[in-house]
Structure formats: structure tokens, C-alpha cells
Amino acid sequence: MKLKAFRIAIIVAAFFISGFLCLSMVSALGSNEATASVRWSKTSPQPGDTVTITLSFENKLQKQIQIARIGINGDWIPPDSGGNPQFVGPQYVSSPVTVAAGETFTSETYSIAIPSTIRAGIHTYYVAVDGYDSTGSGFSWDSPQFSITIGDASTVSSTPGPSSTNSEPNNNSSLETSTIIAIITVTGIVAVIAIALFMSRRNKQPAPVFANQPPNNQPPNNQPWPSAPKEEKDDEYEAVAEEEEESSESQQQNFDI
């Protein structure tokens, strides 16, 4: 029974590990494995403007990839109802675009609205790409932060136009997801092993132990039977001797008569 429980624990643990590995296939590309750029129709759009942009993505891997979604997220774009960032851009989910190793993909031009309530000044944005590698495993990639000046250039002290801030890719969401998956996986494995150990101990029956006790009417092993105290025996012998002496004297008297 113990071996069976251990085998079940191994199988379940393998299931958890396999699930973790499958989920981990959706990971972020490294910052040196791809680059992106954005071309704006206006280098300094005004609040309330609708501008057009074109996205370019260079594949620096030594294998081809497929792009399912590409878009930008600006600090003026609110998150969705679940608090996740939203991206504006074309989608190719039904027919992913293949980008060969070392090649650059350029999206079609599309429109994006600048809110009329946005403050004038420097704003940041980044490019996000979702797709698949040559093995079919999913990936996600976020570019470094870019900046753009929104508003009249004469009212701000910065140079208009997008420029890279050379920051690390914004992959916080991917890292948080991987951390949560790792915690769930480790917790599941520990729980399975604990249950297996508990069940094996529960099912293990201890060997019967018989007490080496003598019968109630028998003395313990290697022990003599109890005997009467010596003093009591001496008193009994003296009483018998006295009775015999009295009987002898009585018989002597009868003979004298």
C-alpha cells in the first residue's frame, strides 16, 4: 500500500511539473532578441488629434517566429476592467505573420486617437508583441519605453518625436504570471507528497506485540513458589511436640495406675 501511494504521488507530481512547463512556454523574449520602432504621422500630436502610426518589429533570433498581435500601450491608455494594460494595434490571430530569422516585419498603418483631456508634455509608450516560435511555443515581448511629446512644441522643453529611454523591457506581467505559476506548482507538489506520506503511515499496520505474562495461578518464569515464613513453621513443630509429650505422660500415668 505504501508503494502504491508513493507511485500515485510521483504521477501527480509529474502532472504538476508538466503543467508548469507547458504554461512556462509562454515567456518573454530577451531584450537583445528583438527590436521595435514606431513611425508617427505627427512628431508632436495635439490633445484630441487622431494620428496614424506604423510599427516595425525586427526578429534577431536564429529561427523564424510568427506574430499574432502587435500594438502600443501609452501612459494615456487606461487599463481594462481587470487592471491589465490595453494595446492598440493590428491582430493576426487567425493568420499569424511569419517573420524569418533576422528579418523585419512592418505592420499596416492604423489610426490612434489622442485624448483631448491629456496633459501637454512628454508621455511614454512601448510596443508589445505576442506570437509563436518555430516549435509552436507562445511568446510575448515588450519593447523598452519610448517617449513622445504631446502638445505645442513651444510650450514644452523637450525635443519632439519618439526616442528610446534604453530601459529594460516592461515584462512585469510575464514575471508575475511565472511567479504565480511556480508558487502554485510547488504548493501542489508539496501537498501531494504530504498526502502520500500520511496515507502510507495510516495504512501501515504495526506488528502485534504479546505481553510475556504468566497465568494468574502460576508463578512468574524462573521464580520459586512462595513458601511459609520460617518462624510460622517452627511454631507449628513446637506445638506438635508438646502434644506428643502430653500424650506420652498421659499414657505413663495410666500404666502406673
Coordinates of N, CA and C in Angstrom, one line a residue:
M1 N 0.8 -1.2 0.0 CA 0.0 0.0 0.0 C 0.9 1.2 0.0
K2 N 2.0 1.2 0.7 CA 2.9 2.3 0.8 C 3.5 2.6 -0.6
L3 N 3.9 1.5 -1.3 CA 4.4 1.7 -2.6 C 3.4 2.3 -3.6
K4 N 2.2 1.9 -3.5 CA 1.1 2.4 -4.4 C 0.9 3.9 -4.1
A5 N 0.9 4.3 -2.9 CA 0.7 5.7 -2.6 C 1.8 6.5 -3.1
F6 N 3.0 6.0 -3.0 CA 4.2 6.7 -3.5 C 4.1 6.8 -5.0
R7 N 3.7 5.8 -5.7 CA 3.6 5.9 -7.2 C 2.5 6.9 -7.6
I8 N 1.4 7.0 -6.8 CA 0.4 8.0 -7.1 C 1.0 9.4 -6.9
A9 N 1.8 9.6 -5.8 CA 2.4 10.9 -5.6 C 3.3 11.3 -6.7
I10 N 4.1 10.3 -7.2 CA 5.0 10.6 -8.3 C 4.2 11.0 -9.6
I11 N 3.1 10.3 -9.9 CA 2.3 10.6 -11.1 C 1.7 12.0 -11.0
V12 N 1.2 12.3 -9.8 CA 0.5 13.6 -9.7 C 1.6 14.7 -9.7
A13 N 2.7 14.5 -9.1 CA 3.8 15.5 -9.1 C 4.3 15.7 -10.5
A14 N 4.4 14.6 -11.3 CA 4.8 14.8 -12.7 C 3.8 15.6 -13.5
F15 N 2.5 15.4 -13.2 CA 1.4 16.2 -13.8 C 1.6 17.6 -13.6
F16 N 1.8 18.0 -12.3 CA 2.0 19.4 -11.9 C 3.2 20.0 -12.7
I17 N 4.3 19.2 -12.7 CA 5.5 19.7 -13.3 C 5.3 19.9 -14.8
S18 N 4.6 19.0 -15.5 CA 4.3 19.1 -16.9 C 3.5 20.3 -17.2
G19 N 2.5 20.5 -16.3 CA 1.6 21.7 -16.5 C 2.4 23.0 -16.3
F20 N 3.3 23.0 -15.4 CA 4.1 24.2 -15.2 C 5.0 24.5 -16.4
L21 N 5.6 23.4 -16.9 CA 6.5 23.6 -18.1 C 5.7 24.1 -19.3
C22 N 4.5 23.5 -19.5 CA 3.7 24.0 -20.6 C 3.3 25.4 -20.5
L23 N 2.9 25.8 -19.2 CA 2.5 27.2 -19.0 C 3.7 28.1 -19.2
S24 N 4.9 27.6 -18.8 CA 6.1 28.5 -18.9 C 6.5 28.7 -20.3
M25 N 6.0 27.9 -21.2 CA 6.4 28.1 -22.6 C 6.0 29.5 -23.1
V26 N 4.9 30.1 -22.5 CA 4.6 31.5 -22.9 C 5.5 32.4 -22.0
S27 N 6.6 32.8 -22.6 CA 7.6 33.6 -21.9 C 8.0 34.8 -22.7
A28 N 8.8 35.6 -22.1 CA 9.2 36.8 -22.7 C 10.5 36.6 -23.5
L29 N 10.6 37.2 -24.7 CA 11.9 37.2 -25.4 C 12.9 38.2 -24.7
G30 N 14.1 37.9 -24.8 CA 15.1 38.8 -24.2 C 15.2 40.1 -24.9
S31 N 15.7 41.1 -24.3 CA 15.8 42.5 -24.9 C 16.7 42.5 -26.1
N32 N 17.6 41.6 -26.2 CA 18.6 41.5 -27.3 C 18.1 40.6 -28.4
E33 N 16.9 40.1 -28.3 CA 16.4 39.1 -29.3 C 15.4 39.7 -30.3
A34 N 15.1 41.0 -30.1 CA 14.2 41.7 -31.0 C 14.3 43.2 -30.7
T35 N 13.9 44.0 -31.7 CA 13.8 45.4 -31.5 C 12.5 45.9 -32.2
A36 N 12.1 47.1 -31.9 CA 10.9 47.6 -32.4 C 11.0 49.1 -32.6
S37 N 10.3 49.7 -33.5 CA 10.3 51.1 -33.8 C 8.9 51.5 -34.2
V38 N 8.6 52.8 -34.0 CA 7.2 53.3 -34.3 C 7.4 54.6 -35.2
R39 N 6.6 54.7 -36.3 CA 6.6 55.9 -37.1 C 5.3 56.6 -37.0
W40 N 5.3 57.8 -36.5 CA 4.1 58.6 -36.2 C 3.9 59.6 -37.4
S41 N 2.6 59.8 -37.7 CA 2.3 60.8 -38.8 C 2.5 62.2 -38.3
K42 N 2.6 62.4 -37.0 CA 2.9 63.7 -36.4 C 3.9 63.5 -35.4
T43 N 5.0 64.3 -35.4 CA 6.0 64.1 -34.3 C 5.6 64.8 -33.0
S44 N 4.6 65.7 -33.1 CA 4.1 66.3 -31.8 C 2.6 66.5 -31.9
P45 N 1.9 65.4 -31.8 CA 0.4 65.5 -31.9 C -0.2 66.3 -30.8
Q46 N -1.3 66.9 -31.1 CA -2.0 67.7 -30.1 C -3.1 66.9 -29.4
P47 N -3.5 67.3 -28.1 CA -4.6 66.6 -27.5 C -5.8 66.6 -28.3
G48 N -6.5 65.5 -28.5 CA -7.7 65.4 -29.3 C -7.4 65.0 -30.7
D49 N -6.1 64.9 -31.1 CA -5.8 64.6 -32.5 C -6.0 63.0 -32.7
T50 N -6.2 62.7 -34.0 CA -6.2 61.3 -34.4 C -5.0 61.2 -35.4
V51 N -4.0 60.4 -35.0 CA -2.8 60.2 -35.8 C -2.7 58.8 -36.3
T52 N -1.9 58.6 -37.3 CA -1.6 57.3 -37.8 C -0.2 56.9 -37.4
I53 N -0.1 55.6 -37.2 CA 1.3 55.0 -36.8 C 1.5 53.7 -37.5
T54 N 2.8 53.4 -37.7 CA 3.2 52.2 -38.3 C 4.3 51.5 -37.4
L55 N 4.1 50.2 -37.1 CA 5.0 49.5 -36.2 C 5.9 48.6 -37.0
S56 N 7.2 48.6 -36.6 CA 8.2 47.7 -37.2 C 8.8 46.8 -36.1
F57 N 9.0 45.5 -36.4 CA 9.5 44.6 -35.4 C 10.6 43.7 -36.1
E58 N 11.8 43.8 -35.5 CA 12.9 43.0 -36.1 C 13.2 41.7 -35.3
N59 N 13.2 40.6 -35.9 CA 13.4 39.3 -35.3 C 14.9 39.1 -35.3
K60 N 15.6 39.1 -34.2 CA 17.0 38.8 -34.1 C 17.4 37.4 -33.7
L61 N 16.4 36.6 -33.6 CA 16.6 35.2 -33.3 C 17.2 34.4 -34.5
Q62 N 17.8 33.3 -34.2 CA 18.3 32.4 -35.3 C 17.2 31.4 -35.8
K63 N 16.0 31.8 -35.6 CA 14.9 31.0 -36.1 C 13.7 31.9 -36.4
Q64 N 12.8 31.4 -37.2 CA 11.6 32.2 -37.6 C 10.6 32.2 -36.5
I65 N 9.8 33.3 -36.5 CA 8.7 33.4 -35.5 C 7.5 33.8 -36.2
Q66 N 6.4 33.7 -35.5 CA 5.1 34.2 -36.1 C 4.5 35.2 -35.1
I67 N 3.9 36.3 -35.7 CA 3.3 37.3 -34.9 C 1.8 37.2 -35.0
A68 N 1.2 37.2 -33.8 CA -0.3 37.1 -33.7 C -0.9 38.4 -33.4
R69 N -0.2 39.3 -32.6 CA -0.6 40.6 -32.2 C 0.5 41.5 -32.1
I70 N 0.3 42.8 -32.4 CA 1.3 43.8 -32.2 C 0.6 45.1 -32.0
G71 N 1.1 45.9 -31.0 CA 0.4 47.2 -30.7 C 1.2 48.0 -29.8
I72 N 0.7 49.2 -29.4 CA 1.4 50.0 -28.4 C 0.5 50.2 -27.2
N73 N 1.2 50.5 -26.1 CA 0.5 50.9 -24.9 C 1.1 52.2 -24.4
G74 N 0.3 53.3 -24.4 CA 0.8 54.6 -23.9 C 0.3 54.8 -22.5
D75 N 1.0 55.7 -21.8 CA 0.5 56.1 -20.4 C -0.8 56.8 -20.4
W76 N -1.3 57.1 -21.6 CA -2.6 57.8 -21.6 C -3.8 56.7 -21.9
I77 N -3.4 55.5 -22.2 CA -4.4 54.4 -22.4 C -4.7 53.7 -21.1
P78 N -6.0 53.8 -20.7 CA -6.3 53.2 -19.4 C -6.3 51.7 -19.5
P79 N -6.1 51.0 -18.3 CA -6.2 49.5 -18.3 C -7.6 49.1 -18.5
D80 N -7.7 47.8 -18.7 CA -9.1 47.2 -18.8 C -9.7 47.0 -17.4
S81 N -10.9 46.5 -17.4 CA -11.6 46.3 -16.2 C -10.9 45.4 -15.2
G82 N -10.0 44.6 -15.6 CA -9.3 43.7 -14.7 C -7.9 44.3 -14.3
G83 N -7.6 45.5 -14.8 CA -6.4 46.2 -14.4 C -5.2 45.8 -15.3
N84 N -5.5 45.1 -16.4 CA -4.4 44.7 -17.3 C -4.2 45.8 -18.4
P85 N -3.0 46.0 -18.9 CA -2.7 47.0 -19.9 C -3.4 46.7 -21.2
Q86 N -3.9 47.7 -21.9 CA -4.5 47.5 -23.2 C -3.6 48.0 -24.3
F87 N -3.7 47.4 -25.4 CA -2.8 47.7 -26.5 C -3.6 48.1 -27.8
V88 N -3.2 49.0 -28.5 CA -3.8 49.4 -29.7 C -3.0 49.1 -30.9
G89 N -3.5 48.2 -31.8 CA -2.7 47.7 -32.9 C -3.4 46.6 -33.7
P90 N -2.9 46.2 -34.8 CA -3.4 45.1 -35.6 C -3.3 43.7 -34.9
Q91 N -4.2 42.8 -35.3 CA -4.1 41.5 -34.8 C -4.1 40.5 -36.0
Y92 N -3.3 39.4 -35.8 CA -3.2 38.4 -36.8 C -3.5 37.0 -36.2
V93 N -4.3 37.0 -35.2 CA -4.5 35.7 -34.5 C -5.0 34.6 -35.5
S94 N -5.9 34.9 -36.4 CA -6.5 33.9 -37.3 C -5.5 33.5 -38.3
S95 N -4.5 34.4 -38.6 CA -3.5 34.1 -39.7 C -2.2 34.7 -39.3
P96 N -1.4 34.1 -38.3 CA -0.2 34.7 -37.9 C 0.8 35.0 -39.0
V97 N 1.5 36.1 -38.8 CA 2.5 36.6 -39.8 C 3.9 35.9 -39.5
T98 N 4.5 35.3 -40.5 CA 5.8 34.7 -40.3 C 6.9 35.7 -40.5
V99 N 7.8 35.8 -39.6 CA 9.0 36.6 -39.7 C 10.2 35.7 -39.6
A100 N 11.0 35.7 -40.7 CA 12.2 34.8 -40.8 C 13.3 35.4 -39.8
A101 N 14.2 34.5 -39.5 CA 15.4 34.9 -38.7 C 16.1 36.1 -39.3
G102 N 16.3 37.2 -38.5 CA 17.0 38.4 -38.9 C 16.2 39.3 -39.8
E103 N 14.9 39.0 -40.0 CA 14.0 39.8 -40.9 C 13.2 40.8 -40.0
T104 N 12.7 41.8 -40.7 CA 11.9 42.9 -40.0 C 10.5 42.8 -40.6
F105 N 9.5 42.8 -39.7 CA 8.1 42.9 -40.1 C 7.6 44.3 -39.8
T106 N 6.9 44.9 -40.8 CA 6.3 46.2 -40.7 C 4.8 46.1 -40.8
S107 N 4.1 46.6 -39.9 CA 2.6 46.5 -39.9 C 2.0 47.5 -40.9
E108 N 0.7 47.3 -41.1 CA 0.0 48.3 -41.9 C -0.2 49.5 -41.0
T109 N -0.4 50.6 -41.7 CA -0.7 51.9 -40.9 C -2.1 51.9 -40.3
Y110 N -2.2 52.3 -39.1 CA -3.5 52.3 -38.5 C -3.6 53.6 -37.6
S111 N -4.8 53.9 -37.2 CA -5.1 55.2 -36.5 C -5.1 55.0 -35.0
I112 N -4.8 56.0 -34.3 CA -4.9 56.0 -32.9 C -5.3 57.4 -32.4
A113 N -6.2 57.5 -31.5 CA -6.7 58.8 -31.0 C -6.0 59.2 -29.8
I114 N -5.6 60.5 -29.8 CA -5.0 61.1 -28.6 C -6.1 61.8 -27.8
P115 N -6.3 61.4 -26.5 CA -7.4 62.0 -25.7 C -7.3 63.5 -25.7
S116 N -8.5 64.2 -25.7 CA -8.5 65.6 -25.6 C -8.1 66.1 -24.2
T117 N -8.3 65.2 -23.2 CA -8.0 65.6 -21.8 C -6.6 65.3 -21.4
I118 N -5.7 64.9 -22.3 CA -4.4 64.5 -21.9 C -3.6 65.8 -21.7
R119 N -2.7 65.8 -20.7 CA -1.9 67.0 -20.4 C -0.8 67.1 -21.5
A120 N -0.4 68.3 -21.8 CA 0.7 68.6 -22.7 C 2.0 68.2 -22.0
G121 N 2.9 67.7 -22.8 CA 4.2 67.3 -22.2 C 4.7 66.0 -22.8
I122 N 5.7 65.4 -22.1 CA 6.3 64.2 -22.5 C 5.5 63.0 -22.0
H123 N 5.2 62.1 -22.9 CA 4.5 60.9 -22.5 C 5.2 59.6 -23.0
T124 N 5.0 58.5 -22.3 CA 5.8 57.3 -22.6 C 4.9 56.3 -23.2
Y125 N 5.4 55.4 -24.0 CA 4.7 54.2 -24.6 C 5.7 53.1 -24.9
Y126 N 5.2 51.9 -25.1 CA 6.0 50.8 -25.5 C 5.3 49.9 -26.5
V127 N 6.0 49.1 -27.2 CA 5.5 48.2 -28.2 C 5.4 46.8 -27.6
A128 N 4.3 46.1 -27.8 CA 4.1 44.7 -27.3 C 3.8 43.8 -28.5
V129 N 4.4 42.6 -28.4 CA 4.2 41.6 -29.5 C 3.9 40.3 -28.8
D130 N 2.9 39.6 -29.3 CA 2.5 38.2 -29.0 C 2.7 37.3 -30.2
G131 N 3.2 36.1 -30.0 CA 3.3 35.2 -31.2 C 3.8 33.9 -30.8
Y132 N 4.4 33.2 -31.8 CA 4.8 31.8 -31.6 C 6.2 31.6 -32.2
D133 N 7.0 30.7 -31.6 CA 8.3 30.5 -32.2 C 8.2 29.3 -33.1
S134 N 9.3 28.8 -33.6 CA 9.3 27.7 -34.6 C 8.8 26.4 -34.1
T135 N 8.8 26.2 -32.8 CA 8.3 25.0 -32.2 C 6.8 25.1 -31.9
G136 N 6.2 26.2 -32.1 CA 4.8 26.4 -31.7 C 4.6 26.9 -30.3
S137 N 5.7 27.1 -29.6 CA 5.5 27.7 -28.2 C 5.2 29.2 -28.3
G138 N 4.3 29.6 -27.4 CA 4.0 31.0 -27.4 C 5.0 31.9 -26.8
F139 N 5.1 33.1 -27.2 CA 6.0 34.1 -26.5 C 5.3 35.5 -26.5
S140 N 5.8 36.3 -25.6 CA 5.4 37.7 -25.5 C 6.6 38.6 -25.3
W141 N 6.6 39.7 -25.9 CA 7.8 40.6 -25.9 C 7.3 42.0 -25.8
D142 N 7.9 42.8 -24.9 CA 7.7 44.2 -24.7 C 9.0 45.0 -25.0
S143 N 8.8 46.0 -25.7 CA 10.0 46.9 -26.1 C 10.4 47.7 -24.9
P144 N 11.5 48.4 -24.9 CA 11.9 49.4 -24.0 C 10.9 50.6 -24.1
Q145 N 10.9 51.4 -23.1 CA 10.0 52.6 -23.1 C 10.5 53.6 -24.1
F146 N 9.5 54.2 -24.9 CA 9.8 55.3 -25.8 C 9.0 56.5 -25.2
S147 N 9.4 57.7 -25.7 CA 8.7 58.9 -25.3 C 8.3 59.7 -26.5
I148 N 7.2 60.5 -26.3 CA 6.7 61.4 -27.4 C 6.2 62.6 -26.7
T149 N 6.3 63.7 -27.4 CA 5.8 65.0 -26.8 C 4.4 65.2 -27.4
I150 N 3.5 65.5 -26.5 CA 2.1 65.8 -26.9 C 1.8 67.2 -26.5
G151 N 1.3 68.0 -27.5 CA 1.1 69.4 -27.2 C 2.0 70.3 -28.1
D152 N 1.8 71.6 -28.0 CA 2.5 72.5 -28.8 C 4.0 72.5 -28.4
A153 N 4.9 72.3 -29.3 CA 6.3 72.1 -29.0 C 6.8 73.4 -28.3
S154 N 6.2 74.5 -28.6 CA 6.7 75.8 -27.9 C 6.4 75.8 -26.5
T155 N 5.4 75.0 -26.0 CA 5.0 75.0 -24.6 C 5.8 74.0 -23.7
V156 N 6.6 73.1 -24.4 CA 7.3 72.1 -23.6 C 8.8 72.3 -23.9
S157 N 9.6 71.8 -23.0 CA 11.1 72.0 -23.2 C 11.8 70.8 -23.7
S158 N 11.1 69.8 -24.3 CA 11.7 68.6 -24.8 C 11.7 68.6 -26.3
T159 N 12.5 67.7 -26.9 CA 12.6 67.6 -28.3 C 11.5 66.6 -28.7
P160 N 10.6 67.0 -29.7 CA 9.5 66.1 -30.1 C 10.0 64.9 -30.8
G161 N 9.1 63.9 -30.9 CA 9.5 62.7 -31.6 C 9.8 61.6 -30.6
P162 N 9.6 60.3 -31.0 CA 9.8 59.2 -30.1 C 11.3 58.9 -30.0
S163 N 11.8 58.6 -28.8 CA 13.1 58.2 -28.5 C 13.2 57.2 -27.5
S164 N 14.1 56.2 -27.6 CA 14.3 55.2 -26.6 C 14.9 55.7 -25.4
T165 N 14.4 55.2 -24.2 CA 15.0 55.6 -22.9 C 16.0 54.6 -22.5
N166 N 16.2 53.5 -23.3 CA 17.2 52.4 -23.0 C 16.9 51.7 -21.7
S167 N 15.6 51.7 -21.4 CA 15.3 50.9 -20.2 C 15.0 49.5 -20.5
E168 N 14.9 48.7 -19.5 CA 14.7 47.2 -19.7 C 13.3 47.0 -20.2
P169 N 13.0 45.9 -20.9 CA 11.7 45.6 -21.4 C 10.7 45.6 -20.2
N170 N 9.5 46.0 -20.5 CA 8.5 46.0 -19.5 C 7.8 44.7 -19.5
N171 N 8.4 43.7 -18.8 CA 7.9 42.3 -18.7 C 7.3 42.0 -17.3
N172 N 6.9 43.0 -16.6 CA 6.4 42.7 -15.2 C 5.3 41.7 -15.2
S173 N 4.3 41.9 -16.1 CA 3.2 41.0 -16.1 C 3.6 39.6 -16.4
S174 N 4.6 39.3 -17.3 CA 5.0 38.0 -17.5 C 5.7 37.4 -16.3
L175 N 6.6 38.2 -15.7 CA 7.3 37.7 -14.5 C 6.3 37.4 -13.4
E176 N 5.3 38.3 -13.2 CA 4.3 38.0 -12.1 C 3.6 36.7 -12.4
T177 N 3.2 36.5 -13.7 CA 2.5 35.3 -14.0 C 3.4 34.0 -13.8
S178 N 4.6 34.1 -14.2 CA 5.5 33.0 -14.0 C 5.7 32.7 -12.5
T179 N 5.8 33.7 -11.7 CA 6.0 33.6 -10.2 C 4.7 32.9 -9.6
I180 N 3.5 33.3 -10.0 CA 2.3 32.7 -9.5 C 2.2 31.2 -9.9
I181 N 2.6 30.9 -11.2 CA 2.6 29.5 -11.6 C 3.5 28.7 -10.8
A182 N 4.8 29.2 -10.6 CA 5.8 28.5 -9.8 C 5.3 28.2 -8.4
I183 N 4.6 29.2 -7.8 CA 4.2 29.0 -6.4 C 3.1 27.9 -6.4
I184 N 2.1 28.0 -7.3 CA 1.1 27.0 -7.3 C 1.6 25.6 -7.6
T185 N 2.6 25.5 -8.5 CA 3.2 24.2 -8.8 C 3.9 23.6 -7.6
V186 N 4.7 24.4 -6.9 CA 5.5 23.9 -5.8 C 4.5 23.5 -4.6
T187 N 3.5 24.4 -4.4 CA 2.5 24.1 -3.4 C 1.8 22.8 -3.7
G188 N 1.4 22.5 -4.9 CA 0.7 21.3 -5.3 C 1.6 20.1 -5.1
I189 N 2.9 20.2 -5.5 CA 3.8 19.0 -5.3 C 4.0 18.7 -3.8
V190 N 4.2 19.7 -3.0 CA 4.3 19.5 -1.5 C 3.1 18.9 -0.9
A191 N 1.9 19.4 -1.4 CA 0.6 18.8 -0.8 C 0.5 17.4 -1.2
V192 N 0.8 17.0 -2.4 CA 0.7 15.6 -2.9 C 1.6 14.7 -2.1
I193 N 2.9 15.1 -1.9 CA 3.8 14.3 -1.2 C 3.4 14.2 0.3
A194 N 2.8 15.2 0.9 CA 2.4 15.2 2.3 C 1.2 14.2 2.4
I195 N 0.3 14.2 1.5 CA -0.9 13.3 1.5 C -0.4 11.9 1.3
A196 N 0.5 11.7 0.4 CA 1.0 10.3 0.2 C 1.7 9.7 1.4
L197 N 2.5 10.6 2.1 CA 3.2 10.1 3.3 C 2.1 9.8 4.4
F198 N 1.1 10.7 4.5 CA 0.1 10.5 5.5 C -0.7 9.2 5.3
M199 N -1.0 8.9 4.0 CA -1.8 7.7 3.7 C -0.9 6.5 3.9
S200 N 0.4 6.5 3.6 CA 1.2 5.4 3.8 C 1.4 5.0 5.3
R201 N 1.5 6.1 6.1 CA 1.6 5.8 7.5 C 0.3 5.3 8.1
R202 N -0.8 5.8 7.6 CA -2.1 5.4 8.1 C -2.4 3.9 7.7
N203 N -2.0 3.5 6.5 CA -2.2 2.1 6.1 C -1.2 1.1 6.6
K204 N -0.1 1.6 7.2 CA 0.9 0.6 7.7 C 0.4 0.1 9.0
Q205 N 0.2 -1.2 9.2 CA -0.3 -1.8 10.4 C 0.9 -2.3 11.2
P206 N 1.0 -2.0 12.5 CA 2.1 -2.4 13.3 C 2.0 -3.9 13.7
A207 N 3.1 -4.5 13.8 CA 3.1 -6.0 14.1 C 2.6 -6.2 15.5
P208 N 1.8 -7.3 15.8 CA 1.2 -7.5 17.1 C 2.3 -7.8 18.1
V209 N 2.1 -7.2 19.3 CA 3.1 -7.4 20.4 C 2.4 -8.1 21.5
F210 N 2.9 -9.3 22.0 CA 2.2 -10.1 23.0 C 3.0 -9.9 24.3
A211 N 2.3 -9.6 25.4 CA 3.0 -9.5 26.6 C 3.4 -10.8 27.2
N212 N 4.6 -11.0 27.7 CA 5.1 -12.2 28.2 C 4.7 -12.3 29.7
Q213 N 3.4 -12.5 29.9 CA 2.9 -12.6 31.3 C 2.5 -14.0 31.6
P214 N 2.8 -14.5 32.9 CA 2.4 -15.8 33.3 C 0.9 -15.9 33.6
P215 N 0.3 -17.1 33.6 CA -1.1 -17.2 34.0 C -1.3 -16.7 35.4
N216 N -2.6 -16.4 35.7 CA -2.9 -15.8 37.0 C -2.5 -16.7 38.2
N217 N -2.7 -18.1 38.0 CA -2.4 -19.0 39.1 C -1.1 -19.7 39.0
Q218 N -0.1 -19.1 38.2 CA 1.2 -19.7 38.1 C 2.2 -18.6 38.5
P219 N 3.3 -19.0 39.1 CA 4.3 -18.0 39.4 C 5.1 -17.5 38.2
P220 N 5.7 -16.4 38.2 CA 6.5 -15.9 37.1 C 7.6 -16.9 36.7
N221 N 8.0 -16.9 35.4 CA 9.1 -17.8 35.0 C 10.3 -17.6 35.9
N222 N 11.0 -18.7 36.1 CA 12.2 -18.8 36.8 C 12.1 -18.2 38.3
Q223 N 10.9 -18.2 38.8 CA 10.7 -17.8 40.2 C 10.1 -19.0 41.0
P224 N 10.6 -19.2 42.2 CA 10.1 -20.3 43.0 C 8.7 -20.0 43.6
W225 N 8.0 -21.1 44.0 CA 6.7 -20.8 44.6 C 6.9 -20.2 45.9
P226 N 6.0 -19.4 46.4 CA 6.2 -18.8 47.7 C 6.1 -19.8 48.8
S227 N 6.8 -19.7 49.8 CA 6.8 -20.7 51.0 C 6.4 -19.9 52.2
A228 N 5.9 -20.7 53.3 CA 5.5 -20.1 54.5 C 6.7 -19.6 55.2
P229 N 6.6 -18.5 56.0 CA 7.7 -18.0 56.7 C 8.3 -19.0 57.7
K230 N 9.6 -19.0 57.9 CA 10.3 -20.0 58.7 C 9.8 -19.9 60.2
E231 N 9.5 -18.8 60.7 CA 9.0 -18.7 62.1 C 7.7 -19.4 62.3
E232 N 6.8 -19.3 61.2 CA 5.5 -20.0 61.4 C 5.7 -21.5 61.4
K233 N 6.6 -22.0 60.6 CA 6.9 -23.5 60.6 C 7.4 -23.9 61.9
D234 N 8.4 -23.2 62.6 CA 8.9 -23.6 63.9 C 7.9 -23.6 64.9
D235 N 6.9 -22.7 65.0 CA 5.8 -22.7 65.9 C 5.0 -23.9 65.8
E236 N 4.8 -24.3 64.5 CA 3.9 -25.5 64.3 C 4.6 -26.7 64.8
Y237 N 5.9 -26.9 64.6 CA 6.6 -28.1 65.1 C 6.6 -28.1 66.6
E238 N 6.8 -27.0 67.3 CA 6.8 -27.0 68.7 C 5.4 -27.4 69.3
A239 N 4.3 -27.0 68.6 CA 3.0 -27.4 69.1 C 2.8 -28.9 69.0
V240 N 3.3 -29.4 67.9 CA 3.1 -30.9 67.7 C 3.9 -31.7 68.7
A241 N 5.1 -31.2 69.0 CA 6.0 -31.8 70.0 C 5.4 -31.8 71.4
E242 N 4.7 -30.7 71.8 CA 4.1 -30.6 73.1 C 2.9 -31.5 73.2
E243 N 2.1 -31.6 72.1 CA 1.0 -32.6 72.1 C 1.5 -34.0 72.3
E244 N 2.6 -34.4 71.6 CA 3.1 -35.7 71.7 C 3.6 -36.0 73.1
E245 N 4.3 -35.0 73.8 CA 4.8 -35.1 75.1 C 3.7 -35.3 76.1
E246 N 2.6 -34.5 76.0 CA 1.5 -34.7 76.9 C 0.8 -36.0 76.7
S247 N 0.8 -36.5 75.5 CA 0.1 -37.8 75.2 C 1.0 -38.9 75.9
S248 N 2.3 -38.8 75.8 CA 3.2 -39.8 76.4 C 3.1 -39.8 77.9
E249 N 3.0 -38.6 78.6 CA 2.8 -38.5 80.0 C 1.5 -39.2 80.5
S250 N 0.5 -38.9 79.6 CA -0.8 -39.5 80.0 C -0.8 -41.0 79.9
Q251 N -0.2 -41.5 78.9 CA -0.1 -43.0 78.8 C 0.7 -43.6 80.0
Q252 N 1.8 -42.9 80.5 CA 2.6 -43.3 81.6 C 1.8 -43.4 82.9
Q253 N 1.0 -42.4 83.1 CA 0.1 -42.3 84.3 C -0.8 -43.5 84.2
N254 N -1.4 -43.8 83.1 CA -2.3 -44.9 83.0 C -1.6 -46.3 83.4
F255 N -0.3 -46.4 82.9 CA 0.4 -47.6 83.3 C 0.6 -47.7 84.8
D256 N 0.9 -46.6 85.4 CA 1.2 -46.6 86.9 C 0.0 -47.0 87.6
I257 N -1.2 -46.6 87.2 CA -2.4 -47.0 87.9 C -2.7 -48.4 87.7

